[in-house]
Tab-separated table of C-alpha atoms in Angstrom:
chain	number	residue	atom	x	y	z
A	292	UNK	CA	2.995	9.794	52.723
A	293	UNK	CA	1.713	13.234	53.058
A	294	UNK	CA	1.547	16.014	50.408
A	295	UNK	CA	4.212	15.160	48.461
A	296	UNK	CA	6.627	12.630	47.470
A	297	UNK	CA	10.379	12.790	47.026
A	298	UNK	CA	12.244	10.181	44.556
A	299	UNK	CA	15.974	10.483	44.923
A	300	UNK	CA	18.517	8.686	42.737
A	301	UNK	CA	16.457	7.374	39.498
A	302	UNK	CA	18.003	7.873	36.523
A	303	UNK	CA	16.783	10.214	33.772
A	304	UNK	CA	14.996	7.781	30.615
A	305	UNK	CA	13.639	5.884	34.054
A	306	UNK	CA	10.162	4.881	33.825
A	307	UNK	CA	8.019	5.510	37.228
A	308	UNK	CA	4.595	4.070	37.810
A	309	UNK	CA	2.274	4.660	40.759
A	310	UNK	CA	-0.704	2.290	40.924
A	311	UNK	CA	-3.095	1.351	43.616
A	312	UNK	CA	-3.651	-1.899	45.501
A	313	UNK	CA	-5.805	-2.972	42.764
A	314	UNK	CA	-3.228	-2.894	40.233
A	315	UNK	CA	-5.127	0.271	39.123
A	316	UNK	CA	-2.170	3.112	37.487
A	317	UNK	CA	-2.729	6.470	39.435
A	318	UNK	CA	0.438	8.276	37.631
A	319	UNK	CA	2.980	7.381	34.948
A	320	UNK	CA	6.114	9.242	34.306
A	321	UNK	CA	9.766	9.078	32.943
A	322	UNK	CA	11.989	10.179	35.128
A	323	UNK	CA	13.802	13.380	33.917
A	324	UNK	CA	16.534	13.857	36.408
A	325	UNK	CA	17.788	12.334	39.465
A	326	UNK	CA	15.225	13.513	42.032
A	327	UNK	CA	11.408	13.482	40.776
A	328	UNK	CA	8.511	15.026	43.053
A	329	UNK	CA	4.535	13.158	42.811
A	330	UNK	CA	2.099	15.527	44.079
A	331	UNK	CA	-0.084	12.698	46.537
A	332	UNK	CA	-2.454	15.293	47.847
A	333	UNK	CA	-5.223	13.479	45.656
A	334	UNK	CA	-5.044	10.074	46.704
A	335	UNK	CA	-7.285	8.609	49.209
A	336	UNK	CA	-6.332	6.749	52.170
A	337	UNK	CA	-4.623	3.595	51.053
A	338	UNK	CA	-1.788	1.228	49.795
A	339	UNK	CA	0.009	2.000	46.812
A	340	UNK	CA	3.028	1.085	45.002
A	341	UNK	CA	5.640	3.279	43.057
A	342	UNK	CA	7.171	0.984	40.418
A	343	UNK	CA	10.308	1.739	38.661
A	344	UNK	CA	11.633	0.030	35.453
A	345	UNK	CA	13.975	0.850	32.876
A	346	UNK	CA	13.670	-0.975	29.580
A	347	UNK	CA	10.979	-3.027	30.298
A	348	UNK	CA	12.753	-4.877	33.198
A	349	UNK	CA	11.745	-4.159	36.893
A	350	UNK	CA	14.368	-2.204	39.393
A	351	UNK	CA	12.643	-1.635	42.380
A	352	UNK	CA	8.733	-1.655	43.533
A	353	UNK	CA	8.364	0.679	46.701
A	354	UNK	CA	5.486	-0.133	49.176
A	355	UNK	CA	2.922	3.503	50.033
A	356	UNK	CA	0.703	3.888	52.428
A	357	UNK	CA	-1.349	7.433	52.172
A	358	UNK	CA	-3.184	8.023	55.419
C-alpha cells in the first residue's frame, strides 16, 4: 500500500479498524458510505490489518503490507 487506501463496498453504520501486527489500533472509523479512503502515508514499513465488523461480529479481516 502506498499513499492511500481505497475501501469499496462496506456498508454505511460499518465499523473499520486498522491495527498493526502487534494488535496495536492505528485508525478506527465507521464507515459512512460505500467507498471509504485511509490516508497510509504515516505508517511505517510493515504488516497491518484492516478489520471490518458490523455489530460486534467480524466480516472480513484484510492482510496490509506498507513498504
Amino acid at each position: 500500500i502506498a499513499g492511500i487506501l481505497h475501501v469499496d463496498g462496506v456498508a454505511a453504520g460499518t465499523n473499520c479498524k486498522l491495527v498493526n501486527a502487534k494488535g496495536t489500533v492505528i485508525s478506527q472509523f465507521i464507515a459512512t458510505s460505500t467507498t471509504q479512503t485511509i490516508s497510509t502515508e504515516k505508517l511505517i514499513p510493515g504488516i497491518y490489518f484492516l478489520q471490518v465488523s458490523k455489530d460486534n461480529a467480524a466480516i472480513k479481516t484484510i492482510q496490509l503490507i506498507k513498504q
